[in-house]
Amino acid sequence: EAGVTQSPTHLIKTRGQQVTLRCSPISGHTSVYWYQQALGLGLQFLLWYDEGEERNRGNFPPRFSGRQFPNYSSELNVNALELEDSALYLCASRYRGFITGQKNGYTFGSGTRLTVV
Amino acid sequence: RKEVEQDPGPFNVPEGATVAFNCTYSNSASQSFFWYRQDCRKEPKLLMSVYSSGNEDGRFTAQLNRASQYISLLIRDSKLSDSATYLCGRGGGNKLTFGTGTQLKVEL
């Protein structure tokens, strides 16, 4: 079974530019979560999408936005990039039910490492 | 108070030791709990979901104490390969909130 896939793996952008990050969840998972992890810091919740709708967002400015497509893949857009946006951006997916015998947690992709210069 | 708090460590332990981490949370309405392992510059990987009755997976045991609002992770017979950062996560409020992680270093 393919895991959560993210693209690109690395990205270098200039301050003020815009960036789009992509995530494909595990097949059968309808929920997608986005997190930011700056160097040396914890995982900060950005956005949650489920069934094509934004269900919750973290304490981030509106220049962080995204969407979820009918196939449950998702994009994260960041406008007007700032130096402090440099971080590892992680996408996670989850099956919203419960499957006996499995770990039933959130599965992360390997992330996109964004550097803003 | 942070939603989820962990001692950042590092915990330096000899190979073969038993080590325990605690994680406290502030929202009593929390619904689900997890332990993740994160290696340097990698994504977090799910180690265990934590259930009210406690659960065990090989050398790893997780416990949940709702009354005192903490979860714990016990690692027995530590291996060098257990060296990583251990994150606890609290599900609820339509998101999964993580602590900042506890760093474990297992030494020869």
PDB file of C-alpha atoms in Angstrom:
ATOM      1  CA  GLU A   1       0.000   0.000   0.000  1.00  0.00           C
ATOM      2  CA  ALA A   2       1.408   3.382  -0.972  1.00  0.00           C
ATOM      3  CA  GLY A   3       1.904   5.799   1.897  1.00  0.00           C
ATOM      4  CA  VAL A   4       1.262   9.523   2.022  1.00  0.00           C
ATOM      5  CA  THR A   5       3.194  11.197  -0.781  1.00  0.00           C
ATOM      6  CA  GLN A   6       4.302  14.804  -0.880  1.00  0.00           C
ATOM      7  CA  SER A   7       5.910  16.895  -3.571  1.00  0.00           C
ATOM      8  CA  PRO A   8       8.282  18.490  -4.066  1.00  0.00           C
ATOM      9  CA  THR A   9      10.753  17.166  -1.498  1.00  0.00           C
ATOM     10  CA  HIS A  10      12.816  20.341  -1.413  1.00  0.00           C
ATOM     11  CA  LEU A  11      12.151  23.879  -2.536  1.00  0.00           C
ATOM     12  CA  ILE A  12      14.029  27.161  -2.415  1.00  0.00           C
ATOM     13  CA  LYS A  13      12.040  30.369  -2.852  1.00  0.00           C
ATOM     14  CA  THR A  14      12.697  34.062  -2.540  1.00  0.00           C
ATOM     15  CA  ARG A  15      10.961  36.246   0.014  1.00  0.00           C
ATOM     16  CA  GLY A  16       7.683  37.579  -1.377  1.00  0.00           C
ATOM     17  CA  GLN A  17       7.124  34.677  -3.759  1.00  0.00           C
ATOM     18  CA  GLN A  18       4.287  32.173  -3.623  1.00  0.00           C
ATOM     19  CA  VAL A  19       4.567  28.392  -3.255  1.00  0.00           C
ATOM     20  CA  THR A  20       2.257  25.401  -3.690  1.00  0.00           C
ATOM     21  CA  LEU A  21       2.905  22.116  -1.928  1.00  0.00           C
ATOM     22  CA  ARG A  22       1.103  18.897  -2.783  1.00  0.00           C
ATOM     23  CA  CYS A  23      -0.046  15.871  -0.830  1.00  0.00           C
ATOM     24  CA  SER A  24      -1.684  12.591  -1.779  1.00  0.00           C
ATOM     25  CA  PRO A  25      -3.202  10.673   1.131  1.00  0.00           C
ATOM     26  CA  ILE A  26      -3.266   6.942   1.620  1.00  0.00           C
ATOM     27  CA  SER A  27      -5.968   5.334  -0.480  1.00  0.00           C
ATOM     28  CA  GLY A  28      -9.202   5.277   1.511  1.00  0.00           C
ATOM     29  CA  HIS A  29      -8.222   8.173   3.778  1.00  0.00           C
ATOM     30  CA  THR A  30     -10.469  11.202   3.362  1.00  0.00           C
ATOM     31  CA  SER A  31      -8.853  13.489   5.948  1.00  0.00           C
ATOM     32  CA  VAL A  32      -5.680  15.448   5.234  1.00  0.00           C
ATOM     33  CA  TYR A  33      -3.818  17.517   7.809  1.00  0.00           C
ATOM     34  CA  TRP A  34      -1.010  20.007   7.198  1.00  0.00           C
ATOM     35  CA  TYR A  35       1.687  20.832   9.747  1.00  0.00           C
ATOM     36  CA  GLN A  36       4.665  23.169   9.835  1.00  0.00           C
ATOM     37  CA  GLN A  37       7.842  22.182  11.650  1.00  0.00           C
ATOM     38  CA  ALA A  38      10.447  24.918  11.822  1.00  0.00           C
ATOM     39  CA  LEU A  39      14.001  23.893  12.719  1.00  0.00           C
ATOM     40  CA  GLY A  40      14.252  22.908  16.353  1.00  0.00           C
ATOM     41  CA  LEU A  41      10.562  23.506  16.959  1.00  0.00           C
ATOM     42  CA  GLY A  42       7.541  21.282  17.367  1.00  0.00           C
ATOM     43  CA  LEU A  43       4.837  20.438  14.885  1.00  0.00           C
ATOM     44  CA  GLN A  44       2.417  23.316  14.449  1.00  0.00           C
ATOM     45  CA  PHE A  45      -1.041  22.502  13.102  1.00  0.00           C
ATOM     46  CA  LEU A  46      -1.908  24.434   9.949  1.00  0.00           C
ATOM     47  CA  LEU A  47      -5.037  23.045   8.281  1.00  0.00           C
ATOM     48  CA  TRP A  48      -7.408  20.098   8.224  1.00  0.00           C
ATOM     49  CA  TYR A  49      -9.402  19.058   5.163  1.00  0.00           C
ATOM     50  CA  ASP A  50     -12.012  16.360   5.051  1.00  0.00           C
ATOM     51  CA  GLU A  51     -14.352  15.409   2.217  1.00  0.00           C
ATOM     52  CA  GLY A  52     -13.250  18.457   0.246  1.00  0.00           C
ATOM     53  CA  GLU A  53     -13.976  20.984   2.990  1.00  0.00           C
ATOM     54  CA  GLU A  54     -11.694  22.955   5.286  1.00  0.00           C
ATOM     55  CA  ARG A  55     -12.682  21.728   8.764  1.00  0.00           C
ATOM     56  CA  ASN A  56     -10.207  23.545  10.977  1.00  0.00           C
ATOM     57  CA  ARG A  57      -7.198  25.802  10.752  1.00  0.00           C
ATOM     58  CA  GLY A  58      -4.428  26.625  13.161  1.00  0.00           C
ATOM     59  CA  ASN A  59      -3.117  29.973  14.298  1.00  0.00           C
ATOM     60  CA  PHE A  60      -1.554  31.019  10.994  1.00  0.00           C
ATOM     61  CA  PRO A  61      -2.175  34.118   8.852  1.00  0.00           C
ATOM     62  CA  PRO A  62      -4.545  33.978   5.863  1.00  0.00           C
ATOM     63  CA  ARG A  63      -1.631  33.819   3.417  1.00  0.00           C
ATOM     64  CA  PHE A  64      -1.528  30.141   4.346  1.00  0.00           C
ATOM     65  CA  SER A  65      -4.376  28.455   2.516  1.00  0.00           C
ATOM     66  CA  GLY A  66      -5.183  25.254   0.738  1.00  0.00           C
ATOM     67  CA  ARG A  67      -7.758  23.023  -0.750  1.00  0.00           C
ATOM     68  CA  GLN A  68      -8.710  19.396  -1.111  1.00  0.00           C
ATOM     69  CA  PHE A  69      -9.679  17.824  -4.410  1.00  0.00           C
ATOM     70  CA  PRO A  70     -12.390  15.222  -5.132  1.00  0.00           C
ATOM     71  CA  ASN A  71      -9.738  12.477  -5.088  1.00  0.00           C
ATOM     72  CA  TYR A  72      -8.798  13.679  -1.551  1.00  0.00           C
ATOM     73  CA  SER A  73      -5.371  14.958  -2.557  1.00  0.00           C
ATOM     74  CA  SER A  74      -4.568  18.380  -1.187  1.00  0.00           C
ATOM     75  CA  GLU A  75      -2.555  21.510  -1.869  1.00  0.00           C
ATOM     76  CA  LEU A  76      -1.075  23.970   0.580  1.00  0.00           C
ATOM     77  CA  ASN A  77      -0.481  27.472  -0.755  1.00  0.00           C
ATOM     78  CA  VAL A  78       1.666  30.058   0.931  1.00  0.00           C
ATOM     79  CA  ASN A  79       1.642  33.589  -0.443  1.00  0.00           C
ATOM     80  CA  ALA A  80       4.049  36.442   0.195  1.00  0.00           C
ATOM     81  CA  LEU A  81       6.707  34.159   1.616  1.00  0.00           C
ATOM     82  CA  GLU A  82       8.676  35.369   4.616  1.00  0.00           C
ATOM     83  CA  LEU A  83      12.015  34.135   5.884  1.00  0.00           C
ATOM     84  CA  GLU A  84      10.362  32.543   8.927  1.00  0.00           C
ATOM     85  CA  ASP A  85       8.262  30.348   6.648  1.00  0.00           C
ATOM     86  CA  SER A  86      11.376  28.232   6.132  1.00  0.00           C
ATOM     87  CA  ALA A  87      10.407  24.880   7.589  1.00  0.00           C
ATOM     88  CA  LEU A  88       9.512  21.273   6.942  1.00  0.00           C
ATOM     89  CA  TYR A  89       5.882  21.083   5.815  1.00  0.00           C
ATOM     90  CA  LEU A  90       4.270  17.791   6.648  1.00  0.00           C
ATOM     91  CA  CYS A  91       1.049  16.324   5.414  1.00  0.00           C
ATOM     92  CA  ALA A  92      -0.752  13.541   7.270  1.00  0.00           C
ATOM     93  CA  SER A  93      -3.792  11.487   6.416  1.00  0.00           C
ATOM     94  CA  ARG A  94      -6.117   9.425   8.520  1.00  0.00           C
ATOM     95  CA  TYR A  95      -8.939   6.961   8.124  1.00  0.00           C
ATOM     96  CA  ARG A  96     -11.749   8.425  10.202  1.00  0.00           C
ATOM     97  CA  GLY A  97     -13.110   5.078  11.284  1.00  0.00           C
ATOM     98  CA  PHE A  98     -11.474   2.430  13.454  1.00  0.00           C
ATOM     99  CA  ILE A  99      -9.848  -0.716  12.142  1.00  0.00           C
ATOM    100  CA  THR A 100      -9.287  -3.512  14.627  1.00  0.00           C
ATOM    101  CA  GLY A 101      -5.718  -4.723  14.726  1.00  0.00           C
ATOM    102  CA  GLN A 102      -4.223  -1.593  13.198  1.00  0.00           C
ATOM    103  CA  LYS A 103      -2.612   1.395  14.825  1.00  0.00           C
ATOM    104  CA  ASN A 104      -5.357   3.799  13.665  1.00  0.00           C
ATOM    105  CA  GLY A 105      -3.275   6.918  13.850  1.00  0.00           C
ATOM    106  CA  TYR A 106      -2.274   9.698  11.520  1.00  0.00           C
ATOM    107  CA  THR A 107       0.266   8.738   8.851  1.00  0.00           C
ATOM    108  CA  PHE A 108       2.722  11.380   7.729  1.00  0.00           C
ATOM    109  CA  GLY A 109       4.364  11.927   4.397  1.00  0.00           C
ATOM    110  CA  SER A 110       8.086  12.598   4.221  1.00  0.00           C
ATOM    111  CA  GLY A 111       7.469  16.316   3.910  1.00  0.00           C
ATOM    112  CA  THR A 112       8.536  19.254   1.788  1.00  0.00           C
ATOM    113  CA  ARG A 113      11.517  21.187   3.046  1.00  0.00           C
ATOM    114  CA  LEU A 114      11.003  24.833   2.127  1.00  0.00           C
ATOM    115  CA  THR A 115      13.809  27.349   2.333  1.00  0.00           C
ATOM    116  CA  VAL A 116      13.004  31.037   1.893  1.00  0.00           C
ATOM    117  CA  VAL A 117      15.967  33.277   1.080  1.00  0.00           C
TER     118      VAL A 117
ATOM    119  CA  ARG B   1      -0.401  26.382  29.720  1.00  0.00           C
ATOM    120  CA  LYS B   2       0.483  24.529  26.518  1.00  0.00           C
ATOM    121  CA  GLU B   3      -2.057  22.016  25.226  1.00  0.00           C
ATOM    122  CA  VAL B   4       0.530  19.234  25.308  1.00  0.00           C
ATOM    123  CA  GLU B   5       3.746  19.373  27.321  1.00  0.00           C
ATOM    124  CA  GLN B   6       6.784  17.132  27.285  1.00  0.00           C
ATOM    125  CA  ASP B   7      10.181  17.232  28.945  1.00  0.00           C
ATOM    126  CA  PRO B   8      12.532  18.004  26.012  1.00  0.00           C
ATOM    127  CA  GLY B   9      15.379  15.946  27.472  1.00  0.00           C
ATOM    128  CA  PRO B  10      17.768  14.758  26.252  1.00  0.00           C
ATOM    129  CA  PHE B  11      17.519  11.492  28.105  1.00  0.00           C
ATOM    130  CA  ASN B  12      20.898   9.771  27.803  1.00  0.00           C
ATOM    131  CA  VAL B  13      20.606   6.096  28.773  1.00  0.00           C
ATOM    132  CA  PRO B  14      22.849   3.051  28.401  1.00  0.00           C
ATOM    133  CA  GLU B  15      21.867   0.277  26.062  1.00  0.00           C
ATOM    134  CA  GLY B  16      19.575  -2.175  27.813  1.00  0.00           C
ATOM    135  CA  ALA B  17      18.117   0.384  30.204  1.00  0.00           C
ATOM    136  CA  THR B  18      14.439   1.027  30.788  1.00  0.00           C
ATOM    137  CA  VAL B  19      13.328   4.585  30.174  1.00  0.00           C
ATOM    138  CA  ALA B  20       9.976   6.308  30.661  1.00  0.00           C
ATOM    139  CA  PHE B  21       8.563   9.510  29.244  1.00  0.00           C
ATOM    140  CA  ASN B  22       5.536  11.409  30.423  1.00  0.00           C
ATOM    141  CA  CYS B  23       3.371  13.812  28.534  1.00  0.00           C
ATOM    142  CA  THR B  24       0.708  16.044  30.096  1.00  0.00           C
ATOM    143  CA  TYR B  25      -2.257  17.563  28.335  1.00  0.00           C
ATOM    144  CA  SER B  26      -4.573  20.369  29.319  1.00  0.00           C
ATOM    145  CA  ASN B  27      -7.874  19.581  27.617  1.00  0.00           C
ATOM    146  CA  SER B  28      -9.912  17.019  29.500  1.00  0.00           C
ATOM    147  CA  ALA B  29     -12.150  16.570  26.457  1.00  0.00           C
ATOM    148  CA  SER B  30      -9.261  15.019  24.536  1.00  0.00           C
ATOM    149  CA  GLN B  31     -10.391  11.959  22.673  1.00  0.00           C
ATOM    150  CA  SER B  32      -7.368  10.094  21.402  1.00  0.00           C
ATOM    151  CA  PHE B  33      -3.686   9.889  22.158  1.00  0.00           C
ATOM    152  CA  PHE B  34      -0.636   8.754  20.252  1.00  0.00           C
ATOM    153  CA  TRP B  35       3.093   8.321  20.544  1.00  0.00           C
ATOM    154  CA  TYR B  36       5.223   9.063  17.488  1.00  0.00           C
ATOM    155  CA  ARG B  37       8.903   8.638  16.856  1.00  0.00           C
ATOM    156  CA  GLN B  38      10.790  11.201  14.787  1.00  0.00           C
ATOM    157  CA  ASP B  39      14.322  10.740  13.533  1.00  0.00           C
ATOM    158  CA  CYS B  40      16.430  13.773  12.675  1.00  0.00           C
ATOM    159  CA  ARG B  41      15.057  15.618   9.632  1.00  0.00           C
ATOM    160  CA  LYS B  42      12.515  12.871   8.947  1.00  0.00           C
ATOM    161  CA  GLU B  43       8.758  12.656   9.264  1.00  0.00           C
ATOM    162  CA  PRO B  44       7.118  11.401  12.489  1.00  0.00           C
ATOM    163  CA  LYS B  45       6.234   7.722  12.421  1.00  0.00           C
ATOM    164  CA  LEU B  46       3.377   6.335  14.486  1.00  0.00           C
ATOM    165  CA  LEU B  47       4.660   4.206  17.320  1.00  0.00           C
ATOM    166  CA  MET B  48       1.482   3.512  19.249  1.00  0.00           C
ATOM    167  CA  SER B  49      -2.056   4.660  19.761  1.00  0.00           C
ATOM    168  CA  VAL B  50      -2.783   4.942  23.479  1.00  0.00           C
ATOM    169  CA  TYR B  51      -5.914   3.386  24.885  1.00  0.00           C
ATOM    170  CA  SER B  52      -7.525   3.813  28.295  1.00  0.00           C
ATOM    171  CA  SER B  53      -6.619   0.288  29.307  1.00  0.00           C
ATOM    172  CA  GLY B  54      -2.988   0.776  28.343  1.00  0.00           C
ATOM    173  CA  ASN B  55      -1.328  -1.119  25.560  1.00  0.00           C
ATOM    174  CA  GLU B  56       1.892  -2.891  24.839  1.00  0.00           C
ATOM    175  CA  ASP B  57       3.807  -3.527  21.641  1.00  0.00           C
ATOM    176  CA  GLY B  58       6.960  -5.537  22.193  1.00  0.00           C
ATOM    177  CA  ARG B  59       9.353  -3.476  24.282  1.00  0.00           C
ATOM    178  CA  PHE B  60       7.034  -0.463  24.301  1.00  0.00           C
ATOM    179  CA  THR B  61       4.186   0.140  26.779  1.00  0.00           C
ATOM    180  CA  ALA B  62       1.846   3.126  26.716  1.00  0.00           C
ATOM    181  CA  GLN B  63      -0.472   4.205  29.510  1.00  0.00           C
ATOM    182  CA  LEU B  64      -3.206   6.819  29.722  1.00  0.00           C
ATOM    183  CA  ASN B  65      -4.245   8.455  32.983  1.00  0.00           C
ATOM    184  CA  ARG B  66      -7.288  10.607  32.307  1.00  0.00           C
ATOM    185  CA  ALA B  67      -7.728  11.670  35.921  1.00  0.00           C
ATOM    186  CA  SER B  68      -4.254  13.202  36.031  1.00  0.00           C
ATOM    187  CA  GLN B  69      -4.277  14.094  32.328  1.00  0.00           C
ATOM    188  CA  TYR B  70      -1.060  12.445  31.263  1.00  0.00           C
ATOM    189  CA  ILE B  71       0.133   9.680  29.010  1.00  0.00           C
ATOM    190  CA  SER B  72       3.334   7.727  29.398  1.00  0.00           C
ATOM    191  CA  LEU B  73       5.641   5.660  27.233  1.00  0.00           C
ATOM    192  CA  LEU B  74       7.912   2.994  28.686  1.00  0.00           C
ATOM    193  CA  ILE B  75      10.730   1.531  26.633  1.00  0.00           C
ATOM    194  CA  ARG B  76      12.354  -1.620  27.978  1.00  0.00           C
ATOM    195  CA  ASP B  77      15.743  -3.017  26.968  1.00  0.00           C
ATOM    196  CA  SER B  78      16.712   0.138  25.054  1.00  0.00           C
ATOM    197  CA  LYS B  79      18.539  -0.332  21.759  1.00  0.00           C
ATOM    198  CA  LEU B  80      20.886   2.066  20.034  1.00  0.00           C
ATOM    199  CA  SER B  81      18.291   2.270  17.270  1.00  0.00           C
ATOM    200  CA  ASP B  82      15.740   3.684  19.728  1.00  0.00           C
ATOM    201  CA  SER B  83      17.653   6.987  19.698  1.00  0.00           C
ATOM    202  CA  ALA B  84      15.177   9.518  18.340  1.00  0.00           C
ATOM    203  CA  THR B  85      12.730  12.194  19.418  1.00  0.00           C
ATOM    204  CA  TYR B  86       9.459  10.899  20.837  1.00  0.00           C
ATOM    205  CA  LEU B  87       6.380  13.024  20.275  1.00  0.00           C
ATOM    206  CA  CYS B  88       3.107  12.657  22.076  1.00  0.00           C
ATOM    207  CA  GLY B  89      -0.053  13.689  20.297  1.00  0.00           C
ATOM    208  CA  ARG B  90      -3.523  14.524  21.553  1.00  0.00           C
ATOM    209  CA  GLY B  91      -6.483  14.226  19.222  1.00  0.00           C
ATOM    210  CA  GLY B  92      -9.575  16.318  19.746  1.00  0.00           C
ATOM    211  CA  GLY B  93     -11.011  19.665  18.717  1.00  0.00           C
ATOM    212  CA  ASN B  94     -10.674  18.651  15.085  1.00  0.00           C
ATOM    213  CA  LYS B  95      -6.908  18.466  15.129  1.00  0.00           C
ATOM    214  CA  LEU B  96      -3.979  16.484  16.426  1.00  0.00           C
ATOM    215  CA  THR B  97      -1.797  18.565  18.744  1.00  0.00           C
ATOM    216  CA  PHE B  98       1.765  17.550  19.475  1.00  0.00           C
ATOM    217  CA  GLY B  99       4.173  18.218  22.253  1.00  0.00           C
ATOM    218  CA  THR B 100       7.610  19.499  21.314  1.00  0.00           C
ATOM    219  CA  GLY B 101       9.076  16.037  21.800  1.00  0.00           C
ATOM    220  CA  THR B 102      11.482  14.280  24.134  1.00  0.00           C
ATOM    221  CA  GLN B 103      14.914  13.425  22.807  1.00  0.00           C
ATOM    222  CA  LEU B 104      16.301   9.990  23.675  1.00  0.00           C
ATOM    223  CA  LYS B 105      19.933   9.025  23.199  1.00  0.00           C
ATOM    224  CA  VAL B 106      20.828   5.406  23.825  1.00  0.00           C
ATOM    225  CA  GLU B 107      24.560   4.904  24.342  1.00  0.00           C
ATOM    226  CA  LEU B 108      26.913   1.918  24.438  1.00  0.00           C
TER     227      LEU B 108
END
